[in-house]
Amino acid sequence: MSAENTLLYVDGVSVSFDGFRALNSLSLIIGPGEMRAIIGPNGAGKTTMMDVITGKTRPNTGTILFEGGTDLTRMDEAAIANLGIGRKFQRPTVFENHTVWDNLELALKNPRKTWSALAYGMNPKDRARIEEILDITRLSPRRERLAGSLSHGEKQWLEIGMLLAQDPKLLLVDEPVAGMTDAETEQTAHLLKTIAGTRSVIVVEHDMVFVRELGVKVTVLHEGSVLAEGSLDSVSANRQVIDVYLGR
Amino acid sequence: MLTRFLLLGLDKRAGVLLTVLAVLAVAVPVMALAVPPDSPFHLPMHSVSLLGKYLSFALLALALDLVWGYCGILSLGHAAFFTLGGYAMGMYLMRQIGPRGVYGHPELPDFMVFLNWKELPWYWQGFDQFWFAALMVLAVPGLLAFAFGWFAFRSRVTGVYLSIITQAMTFALLLAFFRNDMGFGGNNGLTDFKEILGYDIQAPATRVGLFVATVAALAAGYMVASSLVASKLGKVLVAVRDAESRVRFLGYSVERYKLFVWTLSACMAGVAGALYVPQVGIINPSEFAPAASIEAVIWVAVGGRGTLAGAVLGAVLVNYGKTYFTAALPELWLFALGGLFVLVTLFLPKGILGLAADRFRKREPAAAVPAAASKGA
Ligand SMILES: Nc1ncnc2c1ncn2[C@@H]1O[C@H](COP(=O)(O)OP(=O)(O)O)[C@@H](O)[C@H]1O
Ligand SMILES: [Mg+2]
């Protein structure tokens, strides 16, 4: 494999927790602008994969390159985020004591230095961008509510909105529709497709209806490595995949 | 830019607090100096200094609330920064004594003569100058906090562990300052001050002046803190308090934000200590005692953690209670303080001001989220 012309290049990454191999020589390539769905049974290592890409967990071995050259395994979370990698957590995490508006303001792509934050004043450009995101995420009427008072689904959308505000090149989305109603699930699939645009997106999801809705290439993880890759139909037909996952 | 920054902090609560402080700054000097002693409106000098002491504690509480209430760093060692600021001021006051000490040495403080020291240690140099001492009031606590925070925050020490090492820090300082050979007067500390900036430190006008200086420092500290928490930096701090790792994934270097507010807070605490010392007339190592820092936490909890005005209110109320109790029922004070803390934790998690704000909100349901009103449009 070569890292050229890739946005994210993951090669031979292993992570052990007290001897337990959560990731086992995982390799994965995401191209610029690509959207990829990752499926796999509970404990397959999907969240751990996001942890190593975003700097939360250090891999024991392996290479992770961003845009073909930047080695992510040596950087901390903030530095990786500033390269343009955004992440949505499995459990929605928004700043509950801030308003929806302030959550977006904090996420907005602006200098992250202490002094810049001290001197920051809301300007027309940022205001317009936040308005735009409020529209996309349908949170406009909620703008002045504290994020803690939003419904579960609204928190998920706010978090997706915060990712949009960050304007990342690569978006990692962990189980965005867990706990959502069917209608919300459909809206979320639509929302994700809208924001993908020119960005690359990795979506981890259990929900097959949702993955079908996305209609993108699928990677199946099992016991910390890739079991199969291809269209949803082709992996669904894969014997091994049926055995470990879909058959159950 | 600075004006815009300071305007950020001017909300209703700030208006009330600054008005109260302005009234105090006028009324106290008048009642202490102009009103004749036989009038019921006369304020005795010891009350002036007592009030000044409360207000210097209020500034310490404000500093603590900034890191604890807004950034979630529960410091159990903030009295250390306060006391270091106090010692810096105390050293200046000692140098002003000059040859008027008991031993009459032209330069050395009495305790050094007593220890048979022949010359002033290097770290006492410069403290005869007020500007230098004033600089040290900020620099010593600030640098200690910076060094401490640099290691603690970068190693991602948080929660209880961080609280414990702040407590260890103040305890280590307590032990160090107790030693005579440290050159800070051992367990007697620094006292018998004569003059500040050339004025007799016992003179009524000087003591009133010190009180007014404390009011001014508290007002300035409040404005800085309240502008800070209203700025985007303040929003980042609250976000760190509530979901630290989420903030990292947004690209903010959490360590730097913590280090900034931690160091600033230590400097504020240092100023508070420097104002405290000339008004109580002594500084000794007991101020480093772990219990002193814990008391400060209780002030903030009682007044309302995460409400700056609450920290001020809590410090003044609890210390007023302490003055009253230690005179009337000295053996009961510690129980009262402990009981108060338990009560507040159980029944008033947001403190007095939090309770007041909740009451206010219930009465006016239409203004559900008042703080957010200005931001959207
Ligand atoms: N910090 C950790 N310490 C120990 N074990 C962990 C840790 N994080 C994840 N694991 C284990 O690694 C495996 C993969 O977990 P995870 O990546 O969360 O799976 P998935 O997201 O695919 O459900 C699980 O068995 C989990 O228990
Ligand atoms: Mg998971």
XYZ file of C-alpha atoms and ligand atoms in Angstrom:
653
model
C 0.000 0.000 0.000
C 1.130 3.518 -0.595
C 0.156 6.642 1.272
C 0.147 8.776 -1.868
C -3.136 10.477 -2.721
C -4.772 9.272 0.469
C -6.342 11.435 3.103
C -6.015 8.874 5.844
C -3.595 5.995 5.708
C -3.743 3.452 8.511
C -1.287 0.571 8.291
C -0.680 -2.324 10.664
C -2.052 -0.564 13.726
C -2.319 -2.628 16.904
C -3.542 -1.584 20.338
C -3.519 -3.754 23.459
C -5.264 -3.117 26.741
C -3.620 -5.272 29.407
C -2.790 -7.932 26.870
C -6.203 -7.783 25.175
C -5.844 -6.833 21.517
C -8.513 -4.276 20.742
C -6.940 -3.521 17.348
C -4.990 -6.210 15.567
C -2.843 -4.998 12.686
C -5.626 -2.818 11.312
C -5.155 -1.294 7.884
C -7.483 1.142 6.196
C -7.274 3.779 3.498
C -9.648 6.678 3.039
C -9.387 8.817 -0.066
C -10.030 12.549 -0.287
C -13.764 13.234 -0.373
C -14.660 9.623 0.313
C -17.439 8.547 2.663
C -16.968 5.173 4.309
C -19.214 3.176 6.598
C -17.641 0.924 9.193
C -19.701 -1.873 10.652
C -18.865 -4.680 13.029
C -20.195 -6.360 16.145
C -19.867 -4.801 19.597
C -16.287 -4.847 20.782
C -14.911 -5.127 17.245
C -12.677 -2.125 17.907
C -14.559 0.574 16.013
C -14.398 3.176 18.765
C -10.798 2.246 19.549
C -9.953 2.875 15.898
C -11.335 6.399 16.221
C -9.399 6.823 19.457
C -6.070 6.082 17.798
C -6.782 8.283 14.789
C -7.700 11.249 16.999
C -4.805 10.834 19.438
C -6.821 9.688 22.426
C -5.092 6.323 22.473
C -1.524 5.664 21.351
C -1.107 2.613 19.134
C 1.477 0.031 20.207
C 2.604 -0.452 16.624
C 1.648 0.780 13.188
C 1.505 3.888 11.077
C -1.212 6.497 10.738
C -0.604 9.187 8.138
C -2.814 12.163 7.346
C -2.703 13.677 3.858
C 0.057 11.287 2.938
C 2.694 12.684 5.269
C 1.711 13.856 8.742
C 2.299 11.174 11.355
C -0.665 11.260 13.714
C 0.782 8.800 16.209
C 3.097 11.482 17.580
C 0.542 14.245 18.077
C -1.917 15.083 20.838
C -5.676 15.445 20.431
C -5.693 19.211 20.009
C -2.946 19.175 17.373
C -4.716 16.442 15.407
C -8.007 18.319 15.582
C -6.253 21.413 14.257
C -4.996 19.466 11.245
C -8.637 19.129 10.265
C -9.904 15.950 11.859
C -13.230 16.237 13.619
C -14.913 13.642 15.743
C -18.413 12.891 16.914
C -18.659 10.648 19.920
C -20.839 7.616 20.390
C -22.559 9.244 23.351
C -23.453 12.777 22.323
C -21.102 15.190 24.054
C -22.053 18.799 23.839
C -21.350 21.538 26.353
C -24.507 21.281 28.405
C -24.132 24.551 30.280
C -23.651 26.541 27.108
C -26.355 27.590 24.700
C -26.654 25.941 21.308
C -25.251 29.138 19.833
C -22.229 29.148 22.140
C -21.543 25.488 21.415
C -21.275 26.350 17.737
C -19.226 29.470 18.463
C -16.703 27.363 20.362
C -16.500 24.833 17.545
C -16.201 27.437 14.784
C -12.943 27.297 12.880
C -10.991 30.156 14.450
C -7.534 30.433 16.052
C -7.388 28.226 19.151
C -4.745 30.164 21.092
C -5.580 31.501 24.545
C -5.011 35.103 23.482
C -7.166 34.745 20.390
C -9.998 33.467 22.564
C -9.550 36.354 24.966
C -9.651 38.931 22.192
C -12.402 37.255 20.162
C -15.489 39.200 19.251
C -18.399 37.862 17.221
C -18.191 39.170 13.644
C -20.674 39.165 10.747
C -18.902 36.339 8.932
C -18.985 34.015 11.941
C -22.543 35.006 12.732
C -23.652 34.153 9.220
C -21.878 30.824 9.365
C -23.519 29.896 12.667
C -26.922 30.885 11.266
C -26.256 28.660 8.283
C -25.347 25.701 10.488
C -28.397 26.290 12.673
C -30.505 26.017 9.525
C -28.810 22.876 8.262
C -29.192 21.149 11.609
C -32.730 22.514 12.122
C -31.714 23.898 15.481
C -32.473 27.515 14.667
C -35.437 27.791 17.060
C -33.315 26.251 19.797
C -30.366 28.607 19.503
C -30.732 30.169 22.934
C -31.548 26.998 24.788
C -28.898 25.404 26.961
C -27.541 22.374 25.145
C -28.252 20.274 28.232
C -31.977 20.816 27.725
C -32.045 19.429 24.168
C -33.526 16.043 23.308
C -31.179 13.178 22.540
C -31.638 13.555 18.791
C -31.116 17.319 18.921
C -27.884 16.830 20.832
C -26.673 14.485 18.108
C -27.463 17.113 15.488
C -25.833 19.836 17.519
C -22.732 17.731 17.690
C -22.814 17.209 13.938
C -23.314 20.955 13.614
C -20.241 21.539 15.749
C -18.278 19.289 13.408
C -19.491 21.358 10.489
C -18.415 24.517 12.282
C -14.966 23.028 12.765
C -14.834 22.600 8.996
C -12.639 19.481 9.102
C -11.172 17.635 6.147
C -11.928 14.318 7.771
C -14.947 13.613 9.904
C -15.210 10.649 12.233
C -18.745 9.858 13.308
C -19.385 7.176 15.912
C -22.870 5.603 15.908
C -24.809 8.763 15.085
C -28.264 7.177 15.044
C -28.054 5.014 18.154
C -31.183 5.702 20.180
C -32.903 7.679 17.412
C -36.399 7.215 16.039
C -36.777 6.091 12.404
C -37.641 9.582 11.280
C -34.625 11.025 13.078
C -32.419 8.302 11.589
C -33.494 9.237 8.092
C -32.924 12.928 8.781
C -29.489 12.171 10.148
C -28.499 10.165 7.071
C -29.611 13.092 4.963
C -27.714 15.513 7.178
C -24.514 13.499 6.963
C -24.725 13.307 3.192
C -25.287 17.048 3.021
C -22.278 17.913 5.105
C -20.002 15.336 3.506
C -19.646 17.497 0.416
C -15.961 17.613 -0.365
C -14.955 16.198 3.000
C -14.029 12.648 3.840
C -16.268 10.959 6.362
C -15.945 7.754 8.342
C -19.229 6.633 9.877
C -19.410 3.818 12.372
C -22.885 2.367 12.619
C -24.797 -0.762 13.592
C -28.016 0.228 11.970
C -28.203 -1.517 8.587
C -31.108 0.576 7.370
C -28.990 3.635 7.997
C -25.931 2.187 6.266
C -28.046 1.262 3.259
C -29.433 4.793 3.258
C -25.897 6.171 3.056
C -25.095 3.928 0.086
C -21.322 4.016 0.367
C -18.433 1.549 0.542
C -18.507 -0.565 3.692
C -15.658 -1.923 5.815
C -16.416 -4.747 8.240
C -14.312 -4.861 11.401
C -13.984 -7.968 13.495
C -11.714 -8.557 16.479
C -9.662 -5.524 15.685
C -8.969 -6.071 12.003
C -10.675 -5.742 8.647
C -12.768 -8.741 7.733
C -14.242 -7.541 4.456
C -14.598 -4.427 2.343
C -16.930 -3.484 -0.498
C -20.504 -2.500 -1.208
C -23.072 -3.330 1.435
C -24.533 -6.023 -0.819
C -21.207 -7.702 -1.445
C -20.152 -7.750 2.221
C -23.615 -8.927 3.207
C -23.093 -11.897 0.926
C -19.664 -12.661 2.396
C -19.699 -15.995 4.266
C -17.314 -14.884 7.035
C -19.243 -11.695 7.598
C -22.501 -13.584 7.923
C -20.867 -15.902 10.433
C -19.443 -13.268 12.765
C -22.005 -10.556 12.449
C -24.978 -10.496 10.216
C -25.965 -14.080 10.886
C -26.360 -13.490 14.594
C -9.900 46.197 22.660
C -9.393 46.492 26.418
C -12.511 48.613 26.810
C -14.584 46.154 24.823
C -13.176 43.350 26.936
C -14.049 45.091 30.181
C -17.516 45.999 28.918
C -18.186 42.290 28.451
C -18.127 41.838 32.201
C -20.558 44.623 33.012
C -23.777 42.773 33.672
C -26.483 43.469 36.235
C -24.767 41.574 39.007
C -21.493 43.387 38.401
C -23.418 46.662 38.581
C -24.834 45.803 42.000
C -21.523 44.630 43.399
C -19.557 47.603 42.084
C -22.161 49.966 43.504
C -21.912 48.348 46.926
C -18.131 48.618 46.791
C -18.299 52.258 45.733
C -20.630 53.016 48.643
C -18.249 51.256 51.029
C -15.290 53.193 49.653
C -17.045 56.450 50.526
C -19.063 55.564 53.622
C -16.350 53.746 55.564
C -13.796 56.579 55.443
C -16.492 59.103 56.391
C -17.846 56.994 59.247
C -14.375 56.209 60.540
C -12.686 59.581 60.199
C -15.305 62.338 59.995
C -18.116 61.064 62.224
C -17.325 61.845 65.880
C -16.586 58.825 68.096
C -19.680 59.330 70.280
C -22.050 59.157 67.321
C -23.860 55.849 66.682
C -22.659 56.082 63.065
C -19.018 56.110 64.046
C -17.024 53.139 62.825
C -14.175 52.111 65.150
C -10.785 51.582 63.555
C -10.630 47.876 64.308
C -13.877 47.406 62.371
C -12.344 49.149 59.372
C -9.433 46.741 59.362
C -11.763 43.812 59.952
C -13.841 44.818 56.933
C -10.643 45.219 54.944
C -9.631 41.718 55.964
C -12.986 40.314 54.808
C -12.613 42.037 51.474
C -9.094 40.706 50.967
C -10.527 37.240 51.642
C -13.225 38.044 49.107
C -10.530 38.663 46.506
C -8.990 35.289 47.371
C -12.423 33.676 47.002
C -12.843 35.354 43.628
C -9.496 33.952 42.487
C -10.455 30.494 43.676
C -13.866 30.640 42.031
C -12.226 31.473 38.725
C -10.339 28.170 38.681
C -12.817 26.012 40.563
C -16.191 27.422 39.586
C -15.369 28.102 35.957
C -12.624 25.640 35.058
C -13.321 22.780 37.450
C -9.892 22.836 39.090
C -10.579 22.310 42.783
C -7.556 23.903 44.422
C -7.009 22.970 48.032
C -3.891 25.089 48.132
C -4.944 28.575 47.146
C -4.017 29.998 50.517
C -0.411 29.292 49.494
C -0.561 31.927 46.749
C -2.334 34.313 49.105
C 0.318 33.808 51.779
C 3.226 34.187 49.366
C 1.798 37.523 48.258
C 1.462 38.362 51.938
C 5.072 37.494 52.634
C 6.259 39.646 49.733
C 4.379 42.567 51.242
C 5.594 41.622 54.730
C 9.208 41.716 53.559
C 8.691 45.222 52.251
C 7.143 46.284 55.548
C 10.042 44.704 57.471
C 12.567 46.647 55.435
C 10.688 49.872 56.227
C 11.335 49.337 59.944
C 14.984 50.235 59.363
C 16.858 50.978 62.598
C 13.631 51.183 64.647
C 13.704 47.474 65.537
C 14.288 46.218 69.077
C 17.960 45.545 68.310
C 18.322 48.786 66.415
C 20.236 47.223 63.538
C 20.241 49.675 60.615
C 19.295 47.066 58.038
C 18.607 43.601 59.428
C 15.160 42.686 60.767
C 15.163 41.697 64.430
C 14.823 37.976 63.828
C 17.977 37.963 61.701
C 19.936 39.795 64.376
C 18.618 37.275 66.853
C 19.850 34.446 64.613
C 23.255 36.138 64.541
C 23.089 36.794 60.809
C 25.592 39.360 59.615
C 24.027 40.482 56.395
C 20.797 40.444 54.469
C 20.263 37.249 52.405
C 20.210 37.836 48.637
C 16.486 37.175 48.354
C 15.735 40.046 50.724
C 17.470 42.499 48.392
C 15.230 44.966 46.630
C 12.350 44.613 49.058
C 13.065 48.050 50.489
C 11.565 49.358 47.241
C 7.780 49.316 47.097
C 7.636 48.816 43.342
C 9.873 45.767 43.632
C 7.792 44.278 46.423
C 4.617 44.962 44.457
C 6.120 43.153 41.485
C 7.031 40.199 43.690
C 3.491 40.103 45.087
C 2.432 39.106 41.568
C 5.545 37.318 40.378
C 6.198 34.886 43.226
C 2.715 33.318 43.373
C 2.436 33.624 39.601
C 5.691 31.812 38.895
C 5.004 29.097 41.440
C 1.555 28.548 39.946
C 2.985 28.525 36.443
C 5.614 25.924 37.323
C 3.126 23.827 39.273
C 0.518 24.021 36.538
C 3.020 23.361 33.787
C 3.816 19.953 35.230
C 0.406 19.082 36.640
C -1.700 20.049 33.625
C 0.672 18.628 31.036
C 0.711 15.325 32.865
C -3.085 15.572 32.828
C -3.456 15.328 36.557
C -7.095 16.150 37.280
C -9.813 15.797 39.879
C -9.020 14.511 43.318
C -5.368 13.881 42.474
C -4.854 17.474 41.503
C -6.593 18.660 44.665
C -4.314 16.466 46.728
C -1.132 17.804 45.180
C -2.275 21.409 45.655
C -2.769 20.517 49.301
C 0.691 18.943 49.387
C 2.124 22.131 47.871
C 0.747 24.378 50.595
C 1.759 21.877 53.273
C 5.330 21.783 51.957
C 5.438 25.573 52.081
C 4.074 25.501 55.618
C 6.920 23.245 56.733
C 9.526 25.253 54.852
C 8.438 28.602 56.241
C 8.427 27.234 59.775
C 12.179 26.767 59.576
C 14.197 29.628 61.008
C 17.045 29.193 58.541
C 14.700 29.895 55.608
C 15.049 33.540 56.594
C 11.362 34.429 56.836
C 11.110 34.699 60.590
C 10.236 31.061 61.319
C 7.002 30.398 63.132
C 6.719 34.000 64.346
C 6.643 35.212 60.786
C 6.958 38.910 60.013
C 5.401 41.535 62.265
C 5.896 44.812 64.185
C 5.475 46.812 61.010
C 5.905 50.578 61.308
C 5.370 52.282 57.988
C 3.953 51.754 54.537
C 4.996 54.151 51.762
C 6.196 56.524 54.464
C 2.866 56.584 56.343
C 2.487 55.363 59.921
C 0.800 51.989 59.532
C -1.194 52.446 62.771
C -2.544 55.889 61.848
C -6.303 55.969 61.212
C -5.878 57.650 57.835
C -3.424 54.939 56.714
C -5.724 52.163 57.808
C -8.640 53.754 56.012
C -6.385 54.164 52.987
C -5.540 50.464 53.089
C -9.230 49.654 53.284
C -9.986 51.780 50.248
C -7.094 50.166 48.386
C -8.604 46.768 49.164
C -12.005 47.853 47.881
C -10.361 49.112 44.703
C -8.398 45.874 44.232
C -11.522 43.800 44.763
C -13.453 45.907 42.262
C -10.656 45.607 39.718
C -10.327 41.879 40.330
C -14.051 41.470 39.914
C -14.073 43.362 36.628
C -11.186 41.317 35.251
C -12.767 38.031 36.354
C -16.200 38.911 35.119
C -14.942 40.098 31.725
C -12.834 36.978 31.462
C -15.700 34.587 32.080
C -17.904 36.471 29.629
C -15.276 36.262 26.874
C -14.829 33.329 24.538
C -11.920 32.261 26.716
C -14.349 32.017 29.619
C -16.654 29.853 27.532
C -13.748 27.556 26.765
C -13.020 27.311 30.496
C -16.584 26.280 31.295
C -16.426 23.777 28.453
C -13.229 22.344 29.945
C -14.967 22.077 33.298
C -17.923 20.181 31.821
C -16.345 18.057 29.076
C -12.580 18.361 29.021
C -11.818 15.771 26.394
C -14.458 17.167 24.027
C -12.630 20.487 24.151
C -9.409 18.795 23.101
C -11.116 17.255 20.081
C -12.218 20.734 19.058
C -8.536 21.599 18.826
C -8.124 23.638 21.999
C -4.997 22.963 23.973
C -6.658 22.441 27.338
C -3.340 22.659 29.217
C -2.714 26.192 28.028
C -6.142 27.429 29.023
C -5.819 25.871 32.450
C -2.328 27.258 32.877
C -3.496 30.741 31.947
C -6.411 30.922 34.353
C -4.487 29.117 37.094
C -1.596 31.562 36.941
C -3.869 34.580 36.742
C -5.801 33.294 39.727
C -2.596 32.824 41.742
C -1.589 36.433 41.008
C -4.990 37.648 42.204
C -4.608 35.590 45.366
C -1.161 37.125 45.855
C -2.597 40.640 45.674
C -5.243 39.644 48.216
C -2.524 38.424 50.584
C -0.530 41.606 50.122
C -3.542 43.699 51.144
C -4.326 41.433 54.064
C -0.921 41.667 55.759
C -0.696 45.421 56.494
C -4.281 45.380 57.798
C -3.825 42.512 60.241
C -0.242 43.510 61.049
C 1.343 40.074 60.803
C 2.071 37.233 58.413
C 3.207 33.842 59.644
C 3.386 30.283 58.295
C 0.044 29.267 59.818
C -1.571 30.962 56.819
C -0.118 28.125 54.722
C -2.048 25.576 56.785
C -4.102 23.211 54.602
C -7.193 24.192 56.598
C -6.852 27.790 55.412
C -7.232 26.706 51.787
C -10.138 24.460 52.635
C -11.883 27.337 54.370
C -11.572 29.365 51.187
C -13.266 26.546 49.279
C -16.116 26.666 51.791
C -16.578 30.418 51.282
C -16.977 29.873 47.572
C -19.308 26.902 48.019
C -21.507 28.835 50.443
C -21.751 31.909 48.243
C -22.238 29.970 45.027
C -19.566 28.260 42.999
C -19.390 29.596 39.486
C -20.967 32.918 40.396
C -18.300 35.538 40.985
C -20.503 37.708 43.159
C -21.328 34.585 45.165
C -17.678 34.018 45.974
C -17.400 37.562 47.293
C -20.609 37.240 49.286
C -19.606 33.854 50.698
C -16.202 35.066 51.849
C -17.676 38.062 53.648
C -20.585 36.176 55.248
C -18.587 33.183 56.440
C -15.828 35.370 57.833
C -18.335 37.576 59.549
C -19.764 34.427 61.083
C -16.288 33.346 62.062
C -15.589 36.630 63.834
C -18.879 36.362 65.676
C -18.494 32.695 66.593
C -14.870 32.798 67.631
C -15.751 35.589 70.060
C -18.980 34.083 71.398
C -18.430 30.322 71.193
C -14.835 29.723 70.099
C -14.902 25.936 70.589
C -17.926 25.641 68.293
C -16.575 27.465 65.259
C -14.991 24.513 63.515
C -18.146 22.449 63.979
C -20.237 25.294 62.675
C -17.992 25.630 59.628
C -18.021 21.891 58.944
C -21.776 21.742 59.446
C -22.252 24.692 57.122
C -20.250 22.974 54.421
C -22.271 19.777 54.720
C -25.544 21.713 54.647
C -24.543 23.731 51.621
C -23.298 20.665 49.740
C -26.516 18.765 50.454
C -29.162 21.445 50.203
C -27.620 24.391 48.409
C -25.361 22.921 45.744
C -25.363 26.237 43.910
C -24.805 28.288 47.055
C -26.734 31.304 48.240
C -26.589 33.131 44.930
C -27.574 30.025 43.001
C -30.646 29.703 45.196
C -31.484 33.355 44.720
C -31.128 33.010 40.948
C -33.412 29.949 40.908
C -36.051 31.812 42.910
C -35.802 34.708 40.545
C -36.212 32.465 37.513
C -39.289 30.772 38.952
C -40.958 34.109 39.394
C -40.205 35.140 35.842
C -40.606 32.043 33.708
C -40.624 34.096 30.512
C -36.957 35.009 30.916
C -35.884 31.388 30.933
C -32.297 31.785 29.812
C -31.380 35.383 30.499
C -27.661 34.953 29.929
C -28.090 34.027 26.297
C -30.234 36.913 25.195
C -27.531 39.079 23.686
C -25.690 36.425 21.742
C -28.012 35.243 19.027
C -29.147 38.325 17.208
N -9.609 1.843 27.636
C -9.844 0.528 27.503
N -9.340 -0.350 28.397
C -9.563 -1.675 28.270
N -10.254 -2.230 27.279
C -10.782 -1.413 26.349
C -10.612 0.001 26.410
N -11.237 0.546 25.347
C -11.789 -0.485 24.670
N -11.510 -1.650 25.257
C -11.913 -2.973 24.758
O -11.548 -3.054 23.416
C -12.554 -3.714 22.683
C -13.005 -2.855 21.530
O -13.798 -1.813 22.059
P -14.489 -0.704 21.173
O -13.467 -0.125 20.282
O -15.185 0.214 22.074
O -15.526 -1.560 20.346
P -16.728 -1.084 19.414
O -16.735 0.416 19.376
O -16.452 -1.713 18.106
O -17.961 -1.640 20.028
C -13.663 -4.063 23.634
O -13.550 -5.412 24.012
C -13.413 -3.156 24.805
O -13.810 -3.776 26.012
Mg -18.131 1.787 20.012
